[in-house]
PDB file of C-alpha atoms in Angstrom:
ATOM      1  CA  UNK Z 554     -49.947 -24.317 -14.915  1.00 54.00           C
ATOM      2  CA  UNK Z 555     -49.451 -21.185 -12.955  1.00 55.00           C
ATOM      3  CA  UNK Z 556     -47.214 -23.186 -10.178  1.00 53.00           C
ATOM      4  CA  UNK Z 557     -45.485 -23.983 -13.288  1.00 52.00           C
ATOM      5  CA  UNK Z 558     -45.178 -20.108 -14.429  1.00 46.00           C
ATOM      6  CA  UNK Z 559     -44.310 -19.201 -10.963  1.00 47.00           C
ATOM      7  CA  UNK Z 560     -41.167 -21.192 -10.621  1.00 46.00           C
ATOM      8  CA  UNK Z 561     -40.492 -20.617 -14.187  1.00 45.00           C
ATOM      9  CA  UNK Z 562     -40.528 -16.784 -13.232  1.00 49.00           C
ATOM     10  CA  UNK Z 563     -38.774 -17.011  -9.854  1.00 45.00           C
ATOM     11  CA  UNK Z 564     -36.016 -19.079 -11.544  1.00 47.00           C
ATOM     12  CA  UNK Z 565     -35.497 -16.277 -14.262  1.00 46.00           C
ATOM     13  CA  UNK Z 566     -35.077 -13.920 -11.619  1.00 49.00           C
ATOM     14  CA  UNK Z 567     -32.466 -15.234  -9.538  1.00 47.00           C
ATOM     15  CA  UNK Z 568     -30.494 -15.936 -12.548  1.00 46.00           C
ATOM     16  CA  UNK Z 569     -30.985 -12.295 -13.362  1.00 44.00           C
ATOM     17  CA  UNK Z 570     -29.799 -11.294  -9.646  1.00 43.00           C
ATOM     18  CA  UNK Z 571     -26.853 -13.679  -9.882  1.00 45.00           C
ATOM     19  CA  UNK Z 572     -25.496 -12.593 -13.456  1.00 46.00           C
ATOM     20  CA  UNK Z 573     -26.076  -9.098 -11.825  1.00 46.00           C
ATOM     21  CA  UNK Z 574     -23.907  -9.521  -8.892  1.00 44.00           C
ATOM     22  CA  UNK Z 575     -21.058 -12.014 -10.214  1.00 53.00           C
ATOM     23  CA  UNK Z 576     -20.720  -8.985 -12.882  1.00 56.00           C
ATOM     24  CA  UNK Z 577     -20.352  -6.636  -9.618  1.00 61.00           C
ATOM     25  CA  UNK Z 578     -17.799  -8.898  -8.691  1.00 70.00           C
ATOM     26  CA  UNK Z 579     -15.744  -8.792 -11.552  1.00 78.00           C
ATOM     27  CA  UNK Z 580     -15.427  -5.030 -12.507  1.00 86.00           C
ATOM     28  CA  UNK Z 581     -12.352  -2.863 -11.473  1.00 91.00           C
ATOM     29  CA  UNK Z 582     -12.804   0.754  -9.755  1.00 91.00           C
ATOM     30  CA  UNK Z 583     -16.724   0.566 -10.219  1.00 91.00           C
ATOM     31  CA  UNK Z 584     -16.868   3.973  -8.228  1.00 91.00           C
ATOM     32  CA  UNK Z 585     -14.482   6.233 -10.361  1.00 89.00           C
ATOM     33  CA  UNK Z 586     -16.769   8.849 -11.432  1.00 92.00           C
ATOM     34  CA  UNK Z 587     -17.048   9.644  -7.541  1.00 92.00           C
ATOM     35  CA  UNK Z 588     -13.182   9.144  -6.730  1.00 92.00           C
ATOM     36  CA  UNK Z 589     -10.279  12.043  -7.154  1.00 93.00           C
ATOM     37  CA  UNK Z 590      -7.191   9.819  -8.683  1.00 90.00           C
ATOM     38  CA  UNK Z 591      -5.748  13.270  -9.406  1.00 90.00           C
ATOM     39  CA  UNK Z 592      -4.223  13.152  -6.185  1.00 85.00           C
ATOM     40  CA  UNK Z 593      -0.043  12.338  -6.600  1.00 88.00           C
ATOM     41  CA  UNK Z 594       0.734   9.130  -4.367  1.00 87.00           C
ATOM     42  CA  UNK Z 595       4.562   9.115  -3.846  1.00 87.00           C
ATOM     43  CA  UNK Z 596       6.429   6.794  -5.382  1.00 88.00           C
ATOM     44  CA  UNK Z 597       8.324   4.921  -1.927  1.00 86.00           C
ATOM     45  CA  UNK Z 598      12.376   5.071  -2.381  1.00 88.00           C
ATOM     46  CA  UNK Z 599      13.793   1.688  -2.451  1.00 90.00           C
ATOM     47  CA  UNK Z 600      15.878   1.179   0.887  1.00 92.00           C
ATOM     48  CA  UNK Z 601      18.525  -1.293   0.991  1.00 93.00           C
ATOM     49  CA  UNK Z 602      17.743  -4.611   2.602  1.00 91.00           C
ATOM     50  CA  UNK Z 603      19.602  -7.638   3.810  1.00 90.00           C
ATOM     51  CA  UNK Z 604      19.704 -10.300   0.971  1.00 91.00           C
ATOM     52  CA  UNK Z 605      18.882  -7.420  -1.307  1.00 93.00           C
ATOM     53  CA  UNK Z 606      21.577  -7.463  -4.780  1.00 93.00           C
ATOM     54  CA  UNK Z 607      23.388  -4.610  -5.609  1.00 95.00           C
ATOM     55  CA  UNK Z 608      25.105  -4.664  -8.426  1.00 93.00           C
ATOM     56  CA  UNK Z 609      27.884  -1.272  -8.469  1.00 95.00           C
ATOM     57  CA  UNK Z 610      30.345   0.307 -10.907  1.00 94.00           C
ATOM     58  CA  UNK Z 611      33.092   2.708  -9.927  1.00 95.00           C
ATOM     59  CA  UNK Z 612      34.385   4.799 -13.163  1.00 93.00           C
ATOM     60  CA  UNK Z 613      36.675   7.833 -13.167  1.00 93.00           C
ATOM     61  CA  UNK Z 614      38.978   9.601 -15.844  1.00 92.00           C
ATOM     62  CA  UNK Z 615      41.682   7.262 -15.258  1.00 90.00           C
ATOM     63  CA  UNK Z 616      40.089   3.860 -16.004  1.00 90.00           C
ATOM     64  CA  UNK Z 617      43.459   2.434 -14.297  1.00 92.00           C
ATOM     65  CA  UNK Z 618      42.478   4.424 -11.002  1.00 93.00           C
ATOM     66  CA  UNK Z 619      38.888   3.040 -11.213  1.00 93.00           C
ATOM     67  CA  UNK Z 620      40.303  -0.997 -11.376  1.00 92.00           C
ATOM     68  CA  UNK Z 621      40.686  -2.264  -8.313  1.00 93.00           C
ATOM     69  CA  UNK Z 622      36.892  -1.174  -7.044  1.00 94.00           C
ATOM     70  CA  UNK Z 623      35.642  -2.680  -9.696  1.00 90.00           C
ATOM     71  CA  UNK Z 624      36.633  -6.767  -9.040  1.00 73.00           C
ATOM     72  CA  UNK Z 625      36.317  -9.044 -12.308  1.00 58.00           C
ATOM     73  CA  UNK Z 626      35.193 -12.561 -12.313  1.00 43.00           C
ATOM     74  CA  UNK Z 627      38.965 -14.214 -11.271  1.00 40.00           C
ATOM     75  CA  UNK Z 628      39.066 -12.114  -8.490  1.00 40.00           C
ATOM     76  CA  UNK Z 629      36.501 -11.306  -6.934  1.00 41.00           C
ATOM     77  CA  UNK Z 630      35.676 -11.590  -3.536  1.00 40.00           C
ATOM     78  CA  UNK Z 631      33.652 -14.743  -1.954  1.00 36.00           C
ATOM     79  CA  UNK Z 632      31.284 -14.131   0.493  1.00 39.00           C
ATOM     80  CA  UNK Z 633      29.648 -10.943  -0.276  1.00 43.00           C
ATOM     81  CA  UNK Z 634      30.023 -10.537  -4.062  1.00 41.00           C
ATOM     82  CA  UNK Z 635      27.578 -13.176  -6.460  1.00 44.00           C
ATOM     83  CA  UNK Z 636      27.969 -12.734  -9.997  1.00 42.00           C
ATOM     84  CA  UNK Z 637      29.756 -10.375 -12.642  1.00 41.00           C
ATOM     85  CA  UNK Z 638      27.454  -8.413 -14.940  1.00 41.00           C
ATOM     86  CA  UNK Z 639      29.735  -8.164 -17.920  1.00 37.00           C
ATOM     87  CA  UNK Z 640      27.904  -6.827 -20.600  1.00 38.00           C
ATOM     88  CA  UNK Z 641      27.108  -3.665 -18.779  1.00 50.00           C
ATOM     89  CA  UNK Z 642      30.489  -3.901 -16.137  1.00 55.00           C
ATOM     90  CA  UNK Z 643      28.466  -3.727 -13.198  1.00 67.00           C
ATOM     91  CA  UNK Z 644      29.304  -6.421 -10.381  1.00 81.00           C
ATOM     92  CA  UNK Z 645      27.377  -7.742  -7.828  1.00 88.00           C
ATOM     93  CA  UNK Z 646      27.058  -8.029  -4.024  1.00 95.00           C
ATOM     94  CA  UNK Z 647      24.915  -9.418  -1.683  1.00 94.00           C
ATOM     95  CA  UNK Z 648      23.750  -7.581   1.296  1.00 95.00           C
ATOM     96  CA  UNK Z 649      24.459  -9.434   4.303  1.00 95.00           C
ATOM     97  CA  UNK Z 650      22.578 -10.043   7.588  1.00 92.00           C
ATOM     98  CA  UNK Z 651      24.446  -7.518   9.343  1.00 94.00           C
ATOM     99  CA  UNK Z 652      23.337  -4.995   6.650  1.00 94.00           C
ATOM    100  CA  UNK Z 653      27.014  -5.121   5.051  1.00 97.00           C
ATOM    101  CA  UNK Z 654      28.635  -5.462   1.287  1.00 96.00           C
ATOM    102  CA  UNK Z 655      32.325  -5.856   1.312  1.00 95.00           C
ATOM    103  CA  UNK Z 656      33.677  -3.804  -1.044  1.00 96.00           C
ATOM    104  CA  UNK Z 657      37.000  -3.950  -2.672  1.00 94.00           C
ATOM    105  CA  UNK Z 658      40.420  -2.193  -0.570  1.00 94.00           C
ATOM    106  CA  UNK Z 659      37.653  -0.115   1.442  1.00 94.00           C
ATOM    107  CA  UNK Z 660      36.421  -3.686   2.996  1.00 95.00           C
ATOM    108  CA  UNK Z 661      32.997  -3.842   4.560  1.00 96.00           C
ATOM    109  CA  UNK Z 662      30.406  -1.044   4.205  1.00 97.00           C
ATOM    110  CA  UNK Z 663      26.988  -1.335   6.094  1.00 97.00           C
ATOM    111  CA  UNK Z 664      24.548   0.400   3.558  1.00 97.00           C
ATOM    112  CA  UNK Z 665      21.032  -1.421   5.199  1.00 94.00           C
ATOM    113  CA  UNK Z 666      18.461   1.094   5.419  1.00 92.00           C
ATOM    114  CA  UNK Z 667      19.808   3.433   2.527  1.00 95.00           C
ATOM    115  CA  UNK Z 668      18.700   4.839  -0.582  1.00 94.00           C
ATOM    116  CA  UNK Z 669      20.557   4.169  -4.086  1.00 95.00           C
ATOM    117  CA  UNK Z 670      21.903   7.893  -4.218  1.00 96.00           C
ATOM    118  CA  UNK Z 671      22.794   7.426  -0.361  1.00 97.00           C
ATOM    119  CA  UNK Z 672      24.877   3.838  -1.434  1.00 98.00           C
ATOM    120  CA  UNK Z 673      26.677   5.898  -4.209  1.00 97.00           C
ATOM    121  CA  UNK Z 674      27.212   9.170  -1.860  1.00 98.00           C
ATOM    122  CA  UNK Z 675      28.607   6.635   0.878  1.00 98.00           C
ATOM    123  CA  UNK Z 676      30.789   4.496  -1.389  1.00 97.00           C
ATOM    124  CA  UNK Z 677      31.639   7.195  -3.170  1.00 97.00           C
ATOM    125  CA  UNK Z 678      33.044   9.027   0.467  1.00 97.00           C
ATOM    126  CA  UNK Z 679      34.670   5.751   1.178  1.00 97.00           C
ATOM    127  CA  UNK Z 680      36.951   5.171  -2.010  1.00 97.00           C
ATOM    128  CA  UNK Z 681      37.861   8.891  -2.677  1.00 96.00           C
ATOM    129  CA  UNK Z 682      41.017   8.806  -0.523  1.00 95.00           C
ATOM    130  CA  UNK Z 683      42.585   6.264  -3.122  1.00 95.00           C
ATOM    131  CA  UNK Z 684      42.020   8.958  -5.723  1.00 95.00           C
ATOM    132  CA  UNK Z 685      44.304  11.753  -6.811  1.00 92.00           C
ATOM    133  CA  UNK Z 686      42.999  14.884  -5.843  1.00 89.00           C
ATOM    134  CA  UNK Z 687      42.005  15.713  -9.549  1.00 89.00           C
ATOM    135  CA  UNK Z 688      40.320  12.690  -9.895  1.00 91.00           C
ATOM    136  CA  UNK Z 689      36.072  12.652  -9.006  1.00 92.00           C
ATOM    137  CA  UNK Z 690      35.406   9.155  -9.158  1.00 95.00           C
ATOM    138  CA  UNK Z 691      31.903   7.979 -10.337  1.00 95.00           C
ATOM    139  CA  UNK Z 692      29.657   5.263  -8.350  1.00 96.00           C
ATOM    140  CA  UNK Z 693      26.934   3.808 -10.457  1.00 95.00           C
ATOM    141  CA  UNK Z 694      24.362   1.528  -8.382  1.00 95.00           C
ATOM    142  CA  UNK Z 695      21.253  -0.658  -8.994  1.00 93.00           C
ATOM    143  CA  UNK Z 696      19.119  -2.693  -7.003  1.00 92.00           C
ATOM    144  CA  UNK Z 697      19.409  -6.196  -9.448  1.00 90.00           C
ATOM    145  CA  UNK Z 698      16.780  -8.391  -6.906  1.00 86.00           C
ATOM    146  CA  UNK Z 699      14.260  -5.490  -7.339  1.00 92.00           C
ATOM    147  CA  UNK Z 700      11.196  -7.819  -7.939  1.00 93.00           C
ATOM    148  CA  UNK Z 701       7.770  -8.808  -6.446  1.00 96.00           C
ATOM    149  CA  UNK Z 702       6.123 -12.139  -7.090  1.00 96.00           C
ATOM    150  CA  UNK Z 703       2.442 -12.853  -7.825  1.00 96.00           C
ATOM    151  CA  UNK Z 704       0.543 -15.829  -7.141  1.00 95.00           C
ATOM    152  CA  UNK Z 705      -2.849 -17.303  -6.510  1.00 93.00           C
ATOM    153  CA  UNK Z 706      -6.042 -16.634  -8.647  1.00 93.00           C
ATOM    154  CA  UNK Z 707      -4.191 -15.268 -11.427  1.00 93.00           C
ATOM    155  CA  UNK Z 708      -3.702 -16.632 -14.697  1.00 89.00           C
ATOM    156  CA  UNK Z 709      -0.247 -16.346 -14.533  1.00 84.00           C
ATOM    157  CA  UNK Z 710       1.379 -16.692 -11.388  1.00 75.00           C
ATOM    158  CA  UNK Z 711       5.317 -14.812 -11.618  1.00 88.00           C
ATOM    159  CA  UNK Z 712       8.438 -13.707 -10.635  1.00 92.00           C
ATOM    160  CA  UNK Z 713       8.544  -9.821 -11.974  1.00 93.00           C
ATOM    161  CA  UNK Z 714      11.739  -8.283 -11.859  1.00 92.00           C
ATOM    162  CA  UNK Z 715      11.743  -4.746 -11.801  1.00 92.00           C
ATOM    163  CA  UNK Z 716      14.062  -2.498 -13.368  1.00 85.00           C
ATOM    164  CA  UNK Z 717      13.389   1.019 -13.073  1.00 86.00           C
ATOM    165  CA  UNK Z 718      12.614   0.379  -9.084  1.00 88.00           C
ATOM    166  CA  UNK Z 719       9.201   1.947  -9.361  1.00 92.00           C
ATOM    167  CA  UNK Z 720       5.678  -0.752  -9.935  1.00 94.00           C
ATOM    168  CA  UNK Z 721       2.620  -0.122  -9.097  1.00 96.00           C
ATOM    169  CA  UNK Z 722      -0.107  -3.084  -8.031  1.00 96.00           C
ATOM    170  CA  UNK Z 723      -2.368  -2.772 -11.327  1.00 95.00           C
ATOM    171  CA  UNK Z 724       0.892  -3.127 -13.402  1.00 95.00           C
ATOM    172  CA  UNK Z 725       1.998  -5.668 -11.568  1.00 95.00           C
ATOM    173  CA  UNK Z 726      -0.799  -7.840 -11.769  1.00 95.00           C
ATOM    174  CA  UNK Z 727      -1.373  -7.031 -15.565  1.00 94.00           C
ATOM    175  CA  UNK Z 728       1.745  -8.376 -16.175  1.00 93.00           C
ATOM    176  CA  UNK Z 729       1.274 -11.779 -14.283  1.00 93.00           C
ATOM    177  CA  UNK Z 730      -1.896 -11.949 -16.791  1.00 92.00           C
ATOM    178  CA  UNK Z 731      -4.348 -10.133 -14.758  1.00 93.00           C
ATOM    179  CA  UNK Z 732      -7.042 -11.734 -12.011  1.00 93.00           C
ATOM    180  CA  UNK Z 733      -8.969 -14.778 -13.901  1.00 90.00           C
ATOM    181  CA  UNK Z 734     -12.577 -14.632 -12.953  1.00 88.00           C
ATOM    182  CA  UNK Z 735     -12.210 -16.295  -9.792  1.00 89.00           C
ATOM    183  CA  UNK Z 736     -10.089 -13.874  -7.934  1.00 93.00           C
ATOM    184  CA  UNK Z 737     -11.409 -11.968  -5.019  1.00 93.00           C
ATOM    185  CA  UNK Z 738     -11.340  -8.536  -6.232  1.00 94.00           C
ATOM    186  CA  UNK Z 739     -11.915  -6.906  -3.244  1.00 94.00           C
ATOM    187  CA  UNK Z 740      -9.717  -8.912  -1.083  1.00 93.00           C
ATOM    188  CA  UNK Z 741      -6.072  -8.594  -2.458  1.00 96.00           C
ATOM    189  CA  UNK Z 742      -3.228  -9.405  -0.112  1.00 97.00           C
ATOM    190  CA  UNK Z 743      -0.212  -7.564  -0.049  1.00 97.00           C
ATOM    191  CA  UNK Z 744       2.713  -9.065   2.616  1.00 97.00           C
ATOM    192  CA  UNK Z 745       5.797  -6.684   2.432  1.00 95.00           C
ATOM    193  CA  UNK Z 746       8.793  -7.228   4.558  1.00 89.00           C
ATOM    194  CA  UNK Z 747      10.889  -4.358   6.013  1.00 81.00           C
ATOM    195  CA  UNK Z 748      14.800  -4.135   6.692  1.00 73.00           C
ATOM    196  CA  UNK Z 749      14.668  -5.369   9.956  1.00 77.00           C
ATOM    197  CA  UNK Z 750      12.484  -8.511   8.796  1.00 79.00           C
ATOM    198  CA  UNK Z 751       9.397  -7.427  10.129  1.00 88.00           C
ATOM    199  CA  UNK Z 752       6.273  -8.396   7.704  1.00 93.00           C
ATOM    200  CA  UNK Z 753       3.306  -6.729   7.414  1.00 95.00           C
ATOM    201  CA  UNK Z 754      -0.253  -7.289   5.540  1.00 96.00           C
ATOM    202  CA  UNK Z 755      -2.457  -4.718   3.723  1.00 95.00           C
ATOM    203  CA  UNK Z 756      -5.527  -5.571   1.703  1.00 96.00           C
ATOM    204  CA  UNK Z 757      -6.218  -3.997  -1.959  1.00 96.00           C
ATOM    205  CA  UNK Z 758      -9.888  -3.174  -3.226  1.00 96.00           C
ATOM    206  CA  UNK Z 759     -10.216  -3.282  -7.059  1.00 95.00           C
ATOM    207  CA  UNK Z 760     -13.553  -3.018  -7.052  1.00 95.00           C
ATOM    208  CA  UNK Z 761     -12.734   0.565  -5.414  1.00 95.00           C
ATOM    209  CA  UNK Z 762     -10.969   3.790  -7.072  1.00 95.00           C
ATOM    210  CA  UNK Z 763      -9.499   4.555  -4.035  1.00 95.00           C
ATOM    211  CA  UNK Z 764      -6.865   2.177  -4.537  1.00 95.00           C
ATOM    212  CA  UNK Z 765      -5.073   4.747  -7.080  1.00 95.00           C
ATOM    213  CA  UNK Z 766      -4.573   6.678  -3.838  1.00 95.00           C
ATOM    214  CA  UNK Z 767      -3.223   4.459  -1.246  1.00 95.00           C
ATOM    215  CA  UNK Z 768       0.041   4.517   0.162  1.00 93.00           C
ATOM    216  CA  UNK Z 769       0.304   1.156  -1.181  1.00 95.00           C
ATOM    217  CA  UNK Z 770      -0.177   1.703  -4.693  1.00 96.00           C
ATOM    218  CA  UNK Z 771       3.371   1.523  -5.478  1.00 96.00           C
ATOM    219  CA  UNK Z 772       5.655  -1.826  -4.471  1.00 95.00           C
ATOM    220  CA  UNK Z 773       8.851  -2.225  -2.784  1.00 93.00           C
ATOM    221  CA  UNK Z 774      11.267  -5.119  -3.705  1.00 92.00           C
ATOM    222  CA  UNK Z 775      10.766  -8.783  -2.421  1.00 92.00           C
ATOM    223  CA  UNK Z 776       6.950  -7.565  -1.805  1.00 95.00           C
ATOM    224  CA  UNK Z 777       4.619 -10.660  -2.231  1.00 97.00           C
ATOM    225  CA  UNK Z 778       0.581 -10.407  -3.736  1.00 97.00           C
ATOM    226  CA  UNK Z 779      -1.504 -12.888  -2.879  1.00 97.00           C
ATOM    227  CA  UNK Z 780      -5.095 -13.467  -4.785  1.00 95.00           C
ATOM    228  CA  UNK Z 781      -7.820 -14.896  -3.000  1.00 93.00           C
ATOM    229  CA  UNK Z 782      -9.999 -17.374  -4.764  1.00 92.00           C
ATOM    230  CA  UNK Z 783     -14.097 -17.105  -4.576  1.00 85.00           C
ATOM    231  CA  UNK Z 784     -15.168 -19.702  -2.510  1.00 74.00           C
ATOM    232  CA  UNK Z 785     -16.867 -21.673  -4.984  1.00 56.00           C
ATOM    233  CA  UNK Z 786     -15.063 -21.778  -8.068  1.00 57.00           C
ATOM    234  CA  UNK Z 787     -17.043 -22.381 -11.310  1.00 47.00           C
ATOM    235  CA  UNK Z 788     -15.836 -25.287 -13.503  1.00 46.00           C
ATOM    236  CA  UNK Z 789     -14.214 -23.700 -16.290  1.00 46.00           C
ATOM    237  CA  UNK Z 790     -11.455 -20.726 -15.789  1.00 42.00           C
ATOM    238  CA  UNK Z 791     -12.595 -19.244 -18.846  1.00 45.00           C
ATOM    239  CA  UNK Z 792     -13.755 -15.694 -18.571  1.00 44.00           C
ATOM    240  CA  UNK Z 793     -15.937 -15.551 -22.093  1.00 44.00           C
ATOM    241  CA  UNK Z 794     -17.756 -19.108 -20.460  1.00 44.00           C
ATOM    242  CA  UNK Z 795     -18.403 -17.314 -17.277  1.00 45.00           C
ATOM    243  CA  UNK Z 796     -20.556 -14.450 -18.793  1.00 47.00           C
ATOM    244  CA  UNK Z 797     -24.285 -13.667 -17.908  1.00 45.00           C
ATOM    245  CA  UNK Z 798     -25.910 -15.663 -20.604  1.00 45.00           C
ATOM    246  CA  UNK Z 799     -24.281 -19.492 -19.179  1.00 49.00           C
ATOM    247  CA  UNK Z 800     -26.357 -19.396 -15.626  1.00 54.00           C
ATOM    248  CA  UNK Z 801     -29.472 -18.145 -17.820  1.00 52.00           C
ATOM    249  CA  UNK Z 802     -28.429 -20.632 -20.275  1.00 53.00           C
ATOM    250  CA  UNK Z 803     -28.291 -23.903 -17.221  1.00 56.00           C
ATOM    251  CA  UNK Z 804     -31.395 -22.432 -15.667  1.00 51.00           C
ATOM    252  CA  UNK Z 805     -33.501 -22.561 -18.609  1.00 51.00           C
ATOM    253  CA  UNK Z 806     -32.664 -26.243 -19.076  1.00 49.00           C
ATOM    254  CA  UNK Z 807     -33.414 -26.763 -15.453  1.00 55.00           C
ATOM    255  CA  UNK Z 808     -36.677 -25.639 -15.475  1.00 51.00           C
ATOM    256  CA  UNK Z 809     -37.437 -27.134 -18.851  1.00 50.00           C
ATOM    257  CA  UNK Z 810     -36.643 -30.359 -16.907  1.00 54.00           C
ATOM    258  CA  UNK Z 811     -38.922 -29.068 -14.271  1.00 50.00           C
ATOM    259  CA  UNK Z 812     -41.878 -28.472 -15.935  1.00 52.00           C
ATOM    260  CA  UNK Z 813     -41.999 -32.237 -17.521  1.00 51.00           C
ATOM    261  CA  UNK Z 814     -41.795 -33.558 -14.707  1.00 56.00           C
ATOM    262  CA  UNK Z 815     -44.569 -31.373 -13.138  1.00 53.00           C
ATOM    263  CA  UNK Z 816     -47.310 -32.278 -15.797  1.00 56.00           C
ATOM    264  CA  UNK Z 817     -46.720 -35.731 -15.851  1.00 57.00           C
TER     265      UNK Z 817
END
């Protein structure tokens, strides 16, 4: 009887200590009462890279003036430019490998490497000479192939496109569904690639505040997260199954099985 009690007990109390540590597991920033978040982590500008979209607008106070930077769907250009944006009257290019957009009667333009304000101040330098002195003309742009995707041990792996050109890795992976149960918290894999095509991995840990302060906090476009699995998966992907009570639930059956078979 008291080998009986003895496993009974030991078996209790490594289901206790595994409940214990698969919660440990699961919980986000479990040391924020000792971590400053008030620190301000700067949001990255978004550079221009090849194969990045840019959709631009030139306005000005003669619309007339304005027309042929601004190519419509019959005429525009082959190579560089992809799609028309109609509804807002924004077109598109396409950033080739060389860094370049080819822009209407200025021709190519290499804007790799800059900001969105730095596109506009450069196109803007480009076209003025077409202008009449009293005209200012107006260069809208927009990074359209802003996005990151998600994929792995989430419960919905995605394509997010960005719009505002400013995401940070919790929203990002809130909006793919958040981590299921199985993904390795601490071990979150970021691959970013930069203009010149060099790629680069850092590692997120949820478990730990400190990610509100890294320099990685915020994406850049085409950046790619990557969520390890646990190495042994359990058999349902259903958090509310995966809660303390099922192990305690499978161990108590277990030993009830046991202790049968030890009396016979």
């Amino acid at each position: 009887m008291r080998k009986i009690l003895f496993v009974v007990g030991l078996c209790v109390m490594t289901a206790l200590f595994s409940g214990c540590v698969m919660t440990k597991q699961v919980a986000y920033f479990q040391n924020l009462d000792s971590v400053d978040i008030t620190k301000k982590v700067n949001v990255p500008e978004v550079r221009v890279k090849t194969n990045d979209e840019l959709t631009i607008l030139v306005s000005s106070v003669t619309p007339e003036a304005a027309e042929p930077f601004n190519m419509n769907i019959n005429s525009r250009s082959t190579s560089s430019m992809n799609s028309a944006s109609a509804g807002k009257g924004m077109y598109s290019y396409i950033v080739d490998q060389q860094g370049n957009i080819n822009f209407p009667v200025v021709g190519k333009l290499n804007v790799v490497g800059l900001t969105r304000p730095e596109v506009e101040d450069k196109i803007t330098k480009a076209i003025k000479p077409y202008f009449a002195e009293t005209e200012n003309p107006v260069v809208k742009v927009r990074f359209t192939s802003f996005h990151v995707t998600i994929i792995g041990e989430v419960t919905g792996s995605k394509l997010i496109n960005v719009e505002n050109e400013r995401l940070s890795i919790i929203e990002a992976l809130a909006q793919a569904g958040d981590l299921s149960v199985y993904g390795k918290r601490p071990n979150v894999l970021l691959v970013r690639e930069n203009s010149n095509g060099e790629k680069m991995a850092i590692r997120y840990n949820l478990n730990d505040a400190n990610v509100f302060n890294s320099p990685y906090y915020y994406l850049e476009q085409n950046d790619i997260i990557y969520v390890e699995p646990q190495r042994a998966k359990a058999r349902s992907a259903d958090v509310s199954s995966y809660t303390f009570w099922t192990p305690i639930s499978s161990v108590l059956v277990s030993l009830a099985t046991l202790a049968i078979s030890l009396t016979k």
